[in-house]
Amino acid sequence: MKAIRLREGKERSLQRRHPWVFEGSIAKGKADPGETVRVEAHDGRFLAWGAYSPQSAIRVRAWSFDEAERIDGDFFARRVQRAVALRQRLAVDSDAVRLVHGEADGLPGLVVDRYGDTLVTQVGFAGTERWKAAIADALLAATGANRLYERSDLGVRKLEGLPEQQGWLRGDGPTQLQIREHAWALQVDIAQGHKTGTYLDQRDNRQHFAQAVRHYGCAEVLNCYSYTGGFTLAALAGGAQQVTSVDSSGPALAAACRHVALNGFDAARHTTVDADVNAYLREGLAQGRRFDAIVLDPPKFAHTVAQAERASRAYKDINRLGLKLLRPGGLLFTFSCSGGIGPELFHKIVAGAGLDAGVDAAIVQRMAAAPDHPTTLEFPEGDYLTGLALMARA
Ligand code: SAH
């Protein structure tokens, strides 16, 4: 077994069970991509078993902090079973659920989503890549599913020195699937859709939105960055009279229209706009448009902590415009999925937007990713999705 020796003082993070070891913390030691290594303190004390990734700034990710644990096929079977068992205990009101959420499930760089009887995985780390076959077998055994599709067409694989990969890993079948989420049906394209097909992390927030639209009687709703219309369906299910979906992707808007029809809603209640959201909001403001509820669920504006400042300005800008477009008493459901922007910073950004907009609003709900995308105590970086539901004062 190869050993990775840390510099003095660099053991603290692993001792707190944070699973990452950065390049700069390592005094000596090397291994092959994905190879299991013993990570030790400067004086040789055991800290963790991990996997080495020679090209990544995160040079080692820990598998286990237990010196007696062996990293073998059984280890991965246990981790997969533990992750699946957690989801069985959660009350997920959908046929689609995240089974494995990377570091939070002790399986760094691994995502597995279940859509009905089809599993979809993303492998973003040399360690999980090396154990992919064992993990695939363990997933089928733990879930009873017989097909597993790989969507490792991920930019981050470059940082790991891994090629992008896509296709069936186990079994095969259709890549266009239909699932039920809360009170609506969604079509998911696991081969072409975003992430593993769609945004499961927003599942419960879509339900919160449906409930809010119903409770507050929101008639006119604007869904910005609508993608395939998840929040649009939620608004229609909540009784909105008129919903506008705005996205810069034509195919996403076409899918949103199919979703409206699939769920039996009158097409006359839905309008799509193929536009840049920022430009659309500015134009709406110039024209004096107003809405009873607005969703802002943009793509990740900050990909790294270094981009957080520029991203903050972009978030502030759309939130300022969104707040100005609300009728008195209207609702804004606003989100960030940038890992570098935590809930506190996001709150500050939106507060700044409120000041600039001259809109006073109360936070009526704080939101995060659905619980099948858990954040663990040791790994706060996993807390990437944050959202606020605001009510403008009447
Ligand atoms: N709310 C969606 C997920 C949004 S994903 C859901 O619940 O499923 C982000 C979406 O923003 C993508 O569909 C992408 O096409 C769109 N997008 C990215 N930049 C945009 C821009 N500048 N203007 C409009 N849409 C944009």
Short mmCIF file of C-alpha atoms and ligand atoms in Angstrom, two decimals:
data_model
loop_
_atom_site.label_atom_id
_atom_site.label_comp_id
_atom_site.label_asym_id
_atom_site.label_seq_id
_atom_site.Cartn_x
_atom_site.Cartn_y
_atom_site.Cartn_z
CA MET A 1 0.00 0.00 0.00
CA LYS A 2 1.40 3.38 -0.98
CA ALA A 3 1.50 6.10 1.66
CA ILE A 4 0.83 9.80 1.26
CA ARG A 5 2.57 11.78 3.98
CA LEU A 6 1.10 15.18 4.86
CA ARG A 7 2.98 18.29 5.94
CA GLU A 8 2.95 19.11 9.60
CA GLY A 9 -0.30 20.82 10.64
CA LYS A 10 -2.14 19.65 7.53
CA GLU A 11 -3.84 16.71 9.25
CA ARG A 12 -6.57 18.78 10.92
CA SER A 13 -9.03 18.74 8.10
CA LEU A 14 -8.96 14.94 7.78
CA GLN A 15 -9.21 14.64 11.56
CA ARG A 16 -12.46 16.57 11.30
CA ARG A 17 -13.47 14.02 8.65
CA HIS A 18 -13.42 16.43 5.77
CA PRO A 19 -12.66 14.12 2.84
CA TRP A 20 -10.34 16.25 0.67
CA VAL A 21 -6.55 16.53 0.67
CA PHE A 22 -5.21 19.35 -1.48
CA GLU A 23 -1.98 19.11 -3.44
CA GLY A 24 -0.29 21.70 -1.22
CA SER A 25 -0.84 19.67 1.96
CA ILE A 26 1.23 16.73 0.76
CA ALA A 27 4.87 16.38 1.84
CA LYS A 28 5.60 13.21 -0.11
CA GLY A 29 4.08 10.20 -1.81
CA LYS A 30 2.55 9.40 -5.18
CA ALA A 31 0.29 6.76 -6.65
CA ASP A 32 -1.55 5.84 -9.83
CA PRO A 33 -4.92 7.37 -10.76
CA GLY A 34 -7.57 6.06 -8.38
CA GLU A 35 -5.16 3.86 -6.45
CA THR A 36 -5.93 3.35 -2.78
CA VAL A 37 -3.44 5.11 -0.51
CA ARG A 38 -2.82 5.35 3.20
CA VAL A 39 -2.86 9.03 4.17
CA GLU A 40 -0.69 9.71 7.18
CA ALA A 41 0.23 12.68 9.33
CA HIS A 42 3.77 14.13 9.25
CA ASP A 43 4.73 11.69 12.01
CA GLY A 44 3.30 8.62 10.27
CA ARG A 45 0.03 8.37 12.21
CA PHE A 46 -2.86 6.92 10.19
CA LEU A 47 -5.42 9.50 9.08
CA ALA A 48 -7.47 7.94 6.30
CA TRP A 49 -7.70 5.53 3.41
CA GLY A 50 -8.24 7.44 0.23
CA ALA A 51 -7.88 7.41 -3.53
CA TYR A 52 -5.11 9.28 -5.30
CA SER A 53 -5.70 11.52 -8.29
CA PRO A 54 -2.36 12.63 -9.77
CA GLN A 55 -3.73 15.45 -11.93
CA SER A 56 -6.28 16.99 -9.63
CA ALA A 57 -5.77 19.86 -7.17
CA ILE A 58 -7.78 17.69 -4.78
CA ARG A 59 -5.02 15.08 -4.78
CA VAL A 60 -6.66 12.57 -2.44
CA ARG A 61 -10.28 12.01 -1.46
CA ALA A 62 -10.86 9.90 1.61
CA TRP A 63 -12.79 6.65 1.53
CA SER A 64 -12.60 5.84 5.22
CA PHE A 65 -11.20 7.16 8.49
CA ASP A 66 -11.17 3.68 10.04
CA GLU A 67 -7.75 2.04 9.88
CA ALA A 68 -9.30 -1.43 10.14
CA GLU A 69 -11.52 -0.95 7.10
CA ARG A 70 -10.42 -2.61 3.84
CA ILE A 71 -11.13 -0.74 0.62
CA ASP A 72 -12.46 -3.52 -1.60
CA GLY A 73 -15.61 -4.51 -3.47
CA ASP A 74 -17.41 -5.20 -0.18
CA PHE A 75 -16.56 -1.71 1.05
CA PHE A 76 -18.30 -0.18 -1.97
CA ALA A 77 -21.24 -2.54 -1.58
CA ARG A 78 -21.63 -1.38 2.04
CA ARG A 79 -21.43 2.29 1.10
CA VAL A 80 -23.96 1.87 -1.70
CA GLN A 81 -26.34 -0.06 0.58
CA ARG A 82 -26.05 2.63 3.24
CA ALA A 83 -26.87 5.36 0.71
CA VAL A 84 -29.84 3.44 -0.69
CA ALA A 85 -31.12 2.65 2.82
CA LEU A 86 -31.11 6.36 3.72
CA ARG A 87 -33.30 7.14 0.70
CA GLN A 88 -35.71 4.37 1.66
CA ARG A 89 -36.26 6.12 4.97
CA LEU A 90 -36.81 9.54 3.40
CA ALA A 91 -40.27 10.56 2.32
CA VAL A 92 -39.54 11.28 -1.34
CA ASP A 93 -42.76 11.96 -3.24
CA SER A 94 -41.49 10.99 -6.67
CA ASP A 95 -40.39 8.04 -8.84
CA ALA A 96 -37.06 9.79 -9.20
CA VAL A 97 -34.61 10.03 -6.35
CA ARG A 98 -30.93 10.73 -5.84
CA LEU A 99 -29.44 7.54 -4.42
CA VAL A 100 -25.82 8.63 -4.10
CA HIS A 101 -24.74 12.23 -3.54
CA GLY A 102 -20.96 12.05 -3.68
CA GLU A 103 -18.99 13.00 -0.58
CA ALA A 104 -22.18 13.20 1.50
CA ASP A 105 -22.58 9.44 1.02
CA GLY A 106 -18.91 8.61 1.50
CA LEU A 107 -18.50 8.06 -2.24
CA PRO A 108 -16.58 11.12 -3.46
CA GLY A 109 -17.27 12.26 -6.98
CA LEU A 110 -20.11 9.77 -7.50
CA VAL A 111 -23.69 10.70 -8.32
CA VAL A 112 -26.44 8.13 -8.87
CA ASP A 113 -30.05 9.03 -9.62
CA ARG A 114 -32.89 6.55 -9.96
CA TYR A 115 -35.63 7.27 -12.51
CA GLY A 116 -38.18 4.50 -12.01
CA ASP A 117 -36.28 1.29 -12.71
CA THR A 118 -33.41 3.00 -14.52
CA LEU A 119 -30.29 4.20 -12.72
CA VAL A 120 -28.12 7.01 -14.07
CA THR A 121 -24.63 7.71 -12.78
CA GLN A 122 -22.00 10.41 -13.08
CA VAL A 123 -18.46 9.49 -12.18
CA GLY A 124 -16.31 12.56 -11.58
CA PHE A 125 -13.28 11.29 -9.74
CA ALA A 126 -10.38 8.94 -10.51
CA GLY A 127 -11.09 6.87 -7.37
CA THR A 128 -14.72 6.14 -8.22
CA GLU A 129 -13.71 5.55 -11.84
CA ARG A 130 -11.31 2.83 -10.72
CA TRP A 131 -14.04 1.06 -8.73
CA LYS A 132 -16.80 1.67 -11.28
CA ALA A 133 -17.51 -2.00 -12.01
CA ALA A 134 -17.82 -2.93 -8.33
CA ILE A 135 -20.02 0.13 -7.73
CA ALA A 136 -22.24 -0.73 -10.71
CA ASP A 137 -22.76 -4.29 -9.42
CA ALA A 138 -23.46 -3.00 -5.92
CA LEU A 139 -26.04 -0.52 -7.24
CA LEU A 140 -27.99 -3.15 -9.12
CA ALA A 141 -27.87 -5.49 -6.11
CA ALA A 142 -28.99 -2.80 -3.65
CA THR A 143 -31.87 -1.48 -5.76
CA GLY A 144 -33.08 -4.44 -7.81
CA ALA A 145 -32.78 -2.25 -10.93
CA ASN A 146 -31.33 -3.95 -13.97
CA ARG A 147 -30.10 -1.04 -16.01
CA LEU A 148 -27.55 1.63 -15.32
CA TYR A 149 -26.69 4.46 -17.70
CA GLU A 150 -23.50 6.49 -17.42
CA ARG A 151 -23.53 10.28 -17.96
CA SER A 152 -19.89 11.02 -17.28
CA ASP A 153 -19.85 13.73 -19.96
CA LEU A 154 -18.49 16.04 -17.30
CA GLY A 155 -16.03 18.90 -17.63
CA VAL A 156 -14.57 18.05 -14.21
CA ARG A 157 -13.31 14.72 -15.60
CA LYS A 158 -10.63 16.74 -17.45
CA LEU A 159 -9.24 17.91 -14.12
CA GLU A 160 -9.01 14.25 -13.14
CA GLY A 161 -7.32 13.28 -16.42
CA LEU A 162 -10.34 11.16 -17.38
CA PRO A 163 -12.07 11.12 -20.78
CA GLU A 164 -15.79 11.88 -20.98
CA GLN A 165 -17.98 8.78 -21.16
CA GLN A 166 -21.61 8.12 -21.89
CA GLY A 167 -23.68 4.98 -22.47
CA TRP A 168 -25.16 1.91 -20.80
CA LEU A 169 -22.94 0.41 -18.11
CA ARG A 170 -25.35 -2.39 -17.24
CA GLY A 171 -28.37 -3.60 -19.23
CA ASP A 172 -30.03 -1.28 -21.71
CA GLY A 173 -33.38 0.30 -22.47
CA PRO A 174 -35.04 3.57 -23.45
CA THR A 175 -33.30 6.84 -22.62
CA GLN A 176 -36.58 8.81 -22.72
CA LEU A 177 -38.37 8.10 -19.47
CA GLN A 178 -41.46 9.38 -17.75
CA ILE A 179 -41.65 9.90 -14.02
CA ARG A 180 -44.17 11.26 -11.57
CA GLU A 181 -43.12 14.02 -9.18
CA HIS A 182 -45.66 15.24 -6.62
CA ALA A 183 -48.85 15.86 -8.60
CA TRP A 184 -47.30 16.08 -12.08
CA ALA A 185 -45.59 13.90 -14.66
CA LEU A 186 -42.19 14.72 -16.11
CA GLN A 187 -40.42 13.35 -19.16
CA VAL A 188 -36.73 12.89 -18.63
CA ASP A 189 -34.13 12.37 -21.31
CA ILE A 190 -31.27 10.64 -19.52
CA ALA A 191 -29.03 10.79 -22.60
CA GLN A 192 -29.46 14.49 -23.45
CA GLY A 193 -31.00 16.21 -20.42
CA HIS A 194 -29.04 18.36 -17.99
CA LYS A 195 -27.17 16.58 -15.19
CA THR A 196 -28.49 12.99 -15.20
CA GLY A 197 -31.60 14.13 -17.05
CA THR A 198 -33.24 16.74 -14.87
CA TYR A 199 -32.95 18.78 -11.66
CA LEU A 200 -34.03 16.49 -8.86
CA ASP A 201 -32.54 18.82 -6.24
CA GLN A 202 -35.40 21.29 -6.83
CA ARG A 203 -38.15 18.68 -6.41
CA ASP A 204 -39.38 19.85 -3.03
CA ASN A 205 -38.98 23.51 -3.88
CA ARG A 206 -41.25 23.00 -6.88
CA GLN A 207 -43.81 21.59 -4.45
CA HIS A 208 -43.33 24.55 -2.08
CA PHE A 209 -43.94 26.80 -5.06
CA ALA A 210 -47.13 24.97 -6.06
CA GLN A 211 -48.41 25.30 -2.51
CA ALA A 212 -47.52 28.99 -2.31
CA VAL A 213 -49.19 29.77 -5.65
CA ARG A 214 -52.33 28.06 -4.38
CA HIS A 215 -52.24 29.53 -0.88
CA TYR A 216 -51.63 33.11 -1.98
CA GLY A 217 -53.80 32.81 -5.08
CA CYS A 218 -51.10 33.89 -7.54
CA ALA A 219 -52.73 34.38 -10.93
CA GLU A 220 -49.88 35.51 -13.15
CA VAL A 221 -46.57 33.65 -12.80
CA LEU A 222 -43.20 34.14 -14.44
CA ASN A 223 -40.79 31.18 -14.47
CA CYS A 224 -37.28 32.38 -15.36
CA TYR A 225 -34.63 29.84 -16.45
CA SER A 226 -37.51 27.41 -16.81
CA TYR A 227 -35.58 24.56 -18.45
CA THR A 228 -38.26 21.91 -19.22
CA GLY A 229 -40.85 23.68 -17.09
CA GLY A 230 -40.68 22.03 -13.68
CA PHE A 231 -41.74 25.20 -11.83
CA THR A 232 -44.22 25.93 -14.64
CA LEU A 233 -46.04 22.67 -13.91
CA ALA A 234 -45.93 23.47 -10.21
CA ALA A 235 -47.54 26.87 -10.86
CA LEU A 236 -50.24 25.36 -13.08
CA ALA A 237 -50.90 22.63 -10.53
CA GLY A 238 -51.15 25.38 -7.92
CA GLY A 239 -53.92 27.03 -9.95
CA ALA A 240 -52.07 29.89 -11.68
CA GLN A 241 -54.11 31.32 -14.53
CA GLN A 242 -51.21 32.32 -16.73
CA VAL A 243 -47.60 31.11 -16.63
CA THR A 244 -44.72 32.43 -18.72
CA SER A 245 -41.63 30.21 -19.10
CA VAL A 246 -38.45 32.03 -20.11
CA ASP A 247 -35.32 30.18 -21.21
CA SER A 248 -32.61 30.66 -23.81
CA SER A 249 -32.90 27.04 -24.96
CA GLY A 250 -35.52 26.33 -27.63
CA PRO A 251 -35.52 22.56 -27.00
CA ALA A 252 -36.04 23.14 -23.26
CA LEU A 253 -39.06 25.37 -23.98
CA ALA A 254 -40.47 22.81 -26.43
CA ALA A 255 -40.17 20.21 -23.65
CA ALA A 256 -41.96 22.61 -21.27
CA CYS A 257 -44.87 22.83 -23.75
CA ARG A 258 -44.99 19.02 -24.02
CA HIS A 259 -45.07 18.86 -20.23
CA VAL A 260 -48.04 21.24 -20.06
CA ALA A 261 -49.95 19.03 -22.53
CA LEU A 262 -48.85 15.77 -20.88
CA ASN A 263 -50.29 16.98 -17.58
CA GLY A 264 -53.59 17.97 -19.13
CA PHE A 265 -53.28 21.72 -18.62
CA ASP A 266 -54.80 24.03 -21.19
CA ALA A 267 -52.03 25.28 -23.49
CA ALA A 268 -53.67 28.74 -23.40
CA ARG A 269 -52.52 29.09 -19.79
CA HIS A 270 -48.85 28.84 -20.84
CA THR A 271 -46.57 31.13 -22.84
CA THR A 272 -42.92 30.48 -23.69
CA VAL A 273 -40.30 33.11 -24.38
CA ASP A 274 -36.96 32.17 -25.92
CA ALA A 275 -34.78 34.94 -24.50
CA ASP A 276 -31.99 35.94 -22.21
CA VAL A 277 -33.66 36.33 -18.81
CA ASN A 278 -31.87 39.53 -17.92
CA ALA A 279 -32.94 41.18 -21.18
CA TYR A 280 -36.50 39.86 -20.77
CA LEU A 281 -36.77 41.27 -17.24
CA ARG A 282 -35.48 44.68 -18.34
CA GLU A 283 -37.92 44.78 -21.20
CA GLY A 284 -40.77 43.72 -18.92
CA LEU A 285 -39.91 46.51 -16.55
CA ALA A 286 -39.80 49.07 -19.37
CA GLN A 287 -43.24 47.87 -20.48
CA GLY A 288 -44.68 48.05 -16.98
CA ARG A 289 -45.36 44.29 -16.73
CA ARG A 290 -46.14 42.88 -13.27
CA PHE A 291 -46.46 39.34 -11.88
CA ASP A 292 -47.93 37.74 -8.78
CA ALA A 293 -45.09 35.22 -8.48
CA ILE A 294 -41.66 34.93 -10.08
CA VAL A 295 -39.14 32.09 -10.04
CA LEU A 296 -35.45 32.82 -10.62
CA ASP A 297 -33.55 29.54 -10.89
CA PRO A 298 -30.49 30.43 -12.94
CA PRO A 299 -27.62 28.12 -13.90
CA LYS A 300 -24.50 28.20 -11.77
CA PHE A 301 -23.13 31.77 -12.15
CA ALA A 302 -19.98 30.97 -10.12
CA HIS A 303 -18.08 27.80 -10.94
CA THR A 304 -15.27 28.58 -8.51
CA VAL A 305 -14.91 30.63 -5.34
CA ALA A 306 -12.81 33.06 -7.40
CA GLN A 307 -15.82 33.80 -9.60
CA ALA A 308 -18.08 34.51 -6.61
CA GLU A 309 -17.75 38.28 -6.80
CA ARG A 310 -18.72 38.62 -10.43
CA ALA A 311 -21.48 36.09 -9.89
CA SER A 312 -22.76 38.10 -6.92
CA ARG A 313 -23.32 41.08 -9.18
CA ALA A 314 -25.18 38.92 -11.70
CA TYR A 315 -27.40 37.45 -8.96
CA LYS A 316 -28.06 40.88 -7.54
CA ASP A 317 -29.04 42.25 -10.91
CA ILE A 318 -31.65 39.63 -11.75
CA ASN A 319 -33.04 39.74 -8.21
CA ARG A 320 -33.35 43.51 -8.34
CA LEU A 321 -35.28 43.24 -11.60
CA GLY A 322 -37.38 40.35 -10.32
CA LEU A 323 -38.38 42.25 -7.18
CA LYS A 324 -39.35 45.29 -9.23
CA LEU A 325 -41.60 43.18 -11.43
CA LEU A 326 -43.65 41.88 -8.48
CA ARG A 327 -47.08 43.20 -7.70
CA PRO A 328 -47.46 44.37 -4.08
CA GLY A 329 -47.78 41.21 -1.99
CA GLY A 330 -46.16 39.16 -4.78
CA LEU A 331 -43.78 36.25 -4.29
CA LEU A 332 -40.22 35.77 -5.47
CA PHE A 333 -38.71 32.28 -5.33
CA THR A 334 -35.03 32.90 -5.91
CA PHE A 335 -32.17 30.41 -6.02
CA SER A 336 -28.44 29.99 -6.41
CA CYS A 337 -26.77 26.67 -7.17
CA SER A 338 -23.23 28.11 -7.05
CA GLY A 339 -21.18 26.24 -4.47
CA GLY A 340 -19.10 29.37 -3.78
CA ILE A 341 -22.21 31.33 -2.71
CA GLY A 342 -23.45 30.10 0.64
CA PRO A 343 -26.88 30.83 2.13
CA GLU A 344 -25.56 33.81 4.11
CA LEU A 345 -23.91 35.47 1.13
CA PHE A 346 -26.97 34.80 -1.00
CA HIS A 347 -29.14 36.46 1.63
CA LYS A 348 -26.86 39.51 1.53
CA ILE A 349 -26.96 39.66 -2.25
CA VAL A 350 -30.75 39.51 -2.32
CA ALA A 351 -30.94 42.08 0.49
CA GLY A 352 -28.82 44.41 -1.66
CA ALA A 353 -31.14 43.75 -4.59
CA GLY A 354 -34.14 44.69 -2.44
CA LEU A 355 -32.51 47.95 -1.40
CA ASP A 356 -31.68 48.85 -5.00
CA ALA A 357 -35.17 47.91 -6.14
CA GLY A 358 -36.77 49.90 -3.36
CA VAL A 359 -38.81 46.81 -2.47
CA ASP A 360 -39.24 45.70 1.10
CA ALA A 361 -39.83 41.98 1.35
CA ALA A 362 -40.21 39.37 4.05
CA ILE A 363 -38.54 35.97 3.83
CA VAL A 364 -41.40 33.51 4.03
CA GLN A 365 -39.30 30.39 3.42
CA ARG A 366 -35.65 29.33 3.23
CA MET A 367 -34.86 26.53 0.85
CA ALA A 368 -32.09 24.09 0.04
CA ALA A 369 -31.69 20.94 -2.02
CA ALA A 370 -34.14 18.12 -1.34
CA PRO A 371 -33.04 15.76 1.47
CA ASP A 372 -31.98 12.99 -0.91
CA HIS A 373 -29.15 15.44 -1.75
CA PRO A 374 -27.94 15.58 1.85
CA THR A 375 -25.37 17.93 3.29
CA THR A 376 -23.22 16.23 5.90
CA LEU A 377 -21.80 17.82 9.00
CA GLU A 378 -18.23 17.30 7.80
CA PHE A 379 -18.65 18.53 4.23
CA PRO A 380 -20.33 21.95 4.09
CA GLU A 381 -19.20 22.33 0.45
CA GLY A 382 -22.04 19.98 -0.39
CA ASP A 383 -24.51 22.75 0.46
CA TYR A 384 -24.57 24.25 -3.02
CA LEU A 385 -28.26 24.99 -3.58
CA THR A 386 -29.79 27.79 -1.59
CA GLY A 387 -33.04 29.62 -2.06
CA LEU A 388 -35.32 32.23 -0.52
CA ALA A 389 -39.03 32.75 -0.91
CA LEU A 390 -39.76 36.44 -0.48
CA MET A 391 -43.03 38.23 -0.19
CA ALA A 392 -43.05 41.87 -1.22
CA ARG A 393 -44.96 43.96 1.26
CA ALA A 394 -48.33 45.01 0.02
N1 SAH B 1 -35.72 25.54 -12.89
C1 SAH B 1 -35.36 24.42 -13.72
C2 SAH B 1 -33.86 24.24 -13.87
C3 SAH B 1 -33.15 25.47 -14.42
S1 SAH B 1 -31.64 25.06 -15.20
C4 SAH B 1 -36.02 23.14 -13.17
O1 SAH B 1 -36.65 23.19 -12.09
O2 SAH B 1 -35.94 22.11 -13.81
C5 SAH B 1 -31.12 26.56 -15.87
C6 SAH B 1 -31.74 26.91 -17.22
O3 SAH B 1 -31.32 28.23 -17.52
C7 SAH B 1 -31.35 26.07 -18.42
O4 SAH B 1 -32.51 25.55 -19.02
C8 SAH B 1 -30.65 27.04 -19.40
O5 SAH B 1 -31.01 26.82 -20.76
C9 SAH B 1 -31.20 28.37 -18.94
N2 SAH B 1 -30.36 29.55 -19.16
C10 SAH B 1 -29.03 29.69 -18.95
N3 SAH B 1 -28.65 30.96 -19.15
C11 SAH B 1 -29.77 31.65 -19.51
C12 SAH B 1 -30.03 33.01 -19.83
N4 SAH B 1 -29.06 33.94 -19.82
N5 SAH B 1 -31.29 33.36 -20.12
C13 SAH B 1 -32.28 32.45 -20.16
N6 SAH B 1 -32.09 31.14 -19.85
C14 SAH B 1 -30.85 30.76 -19.53
#
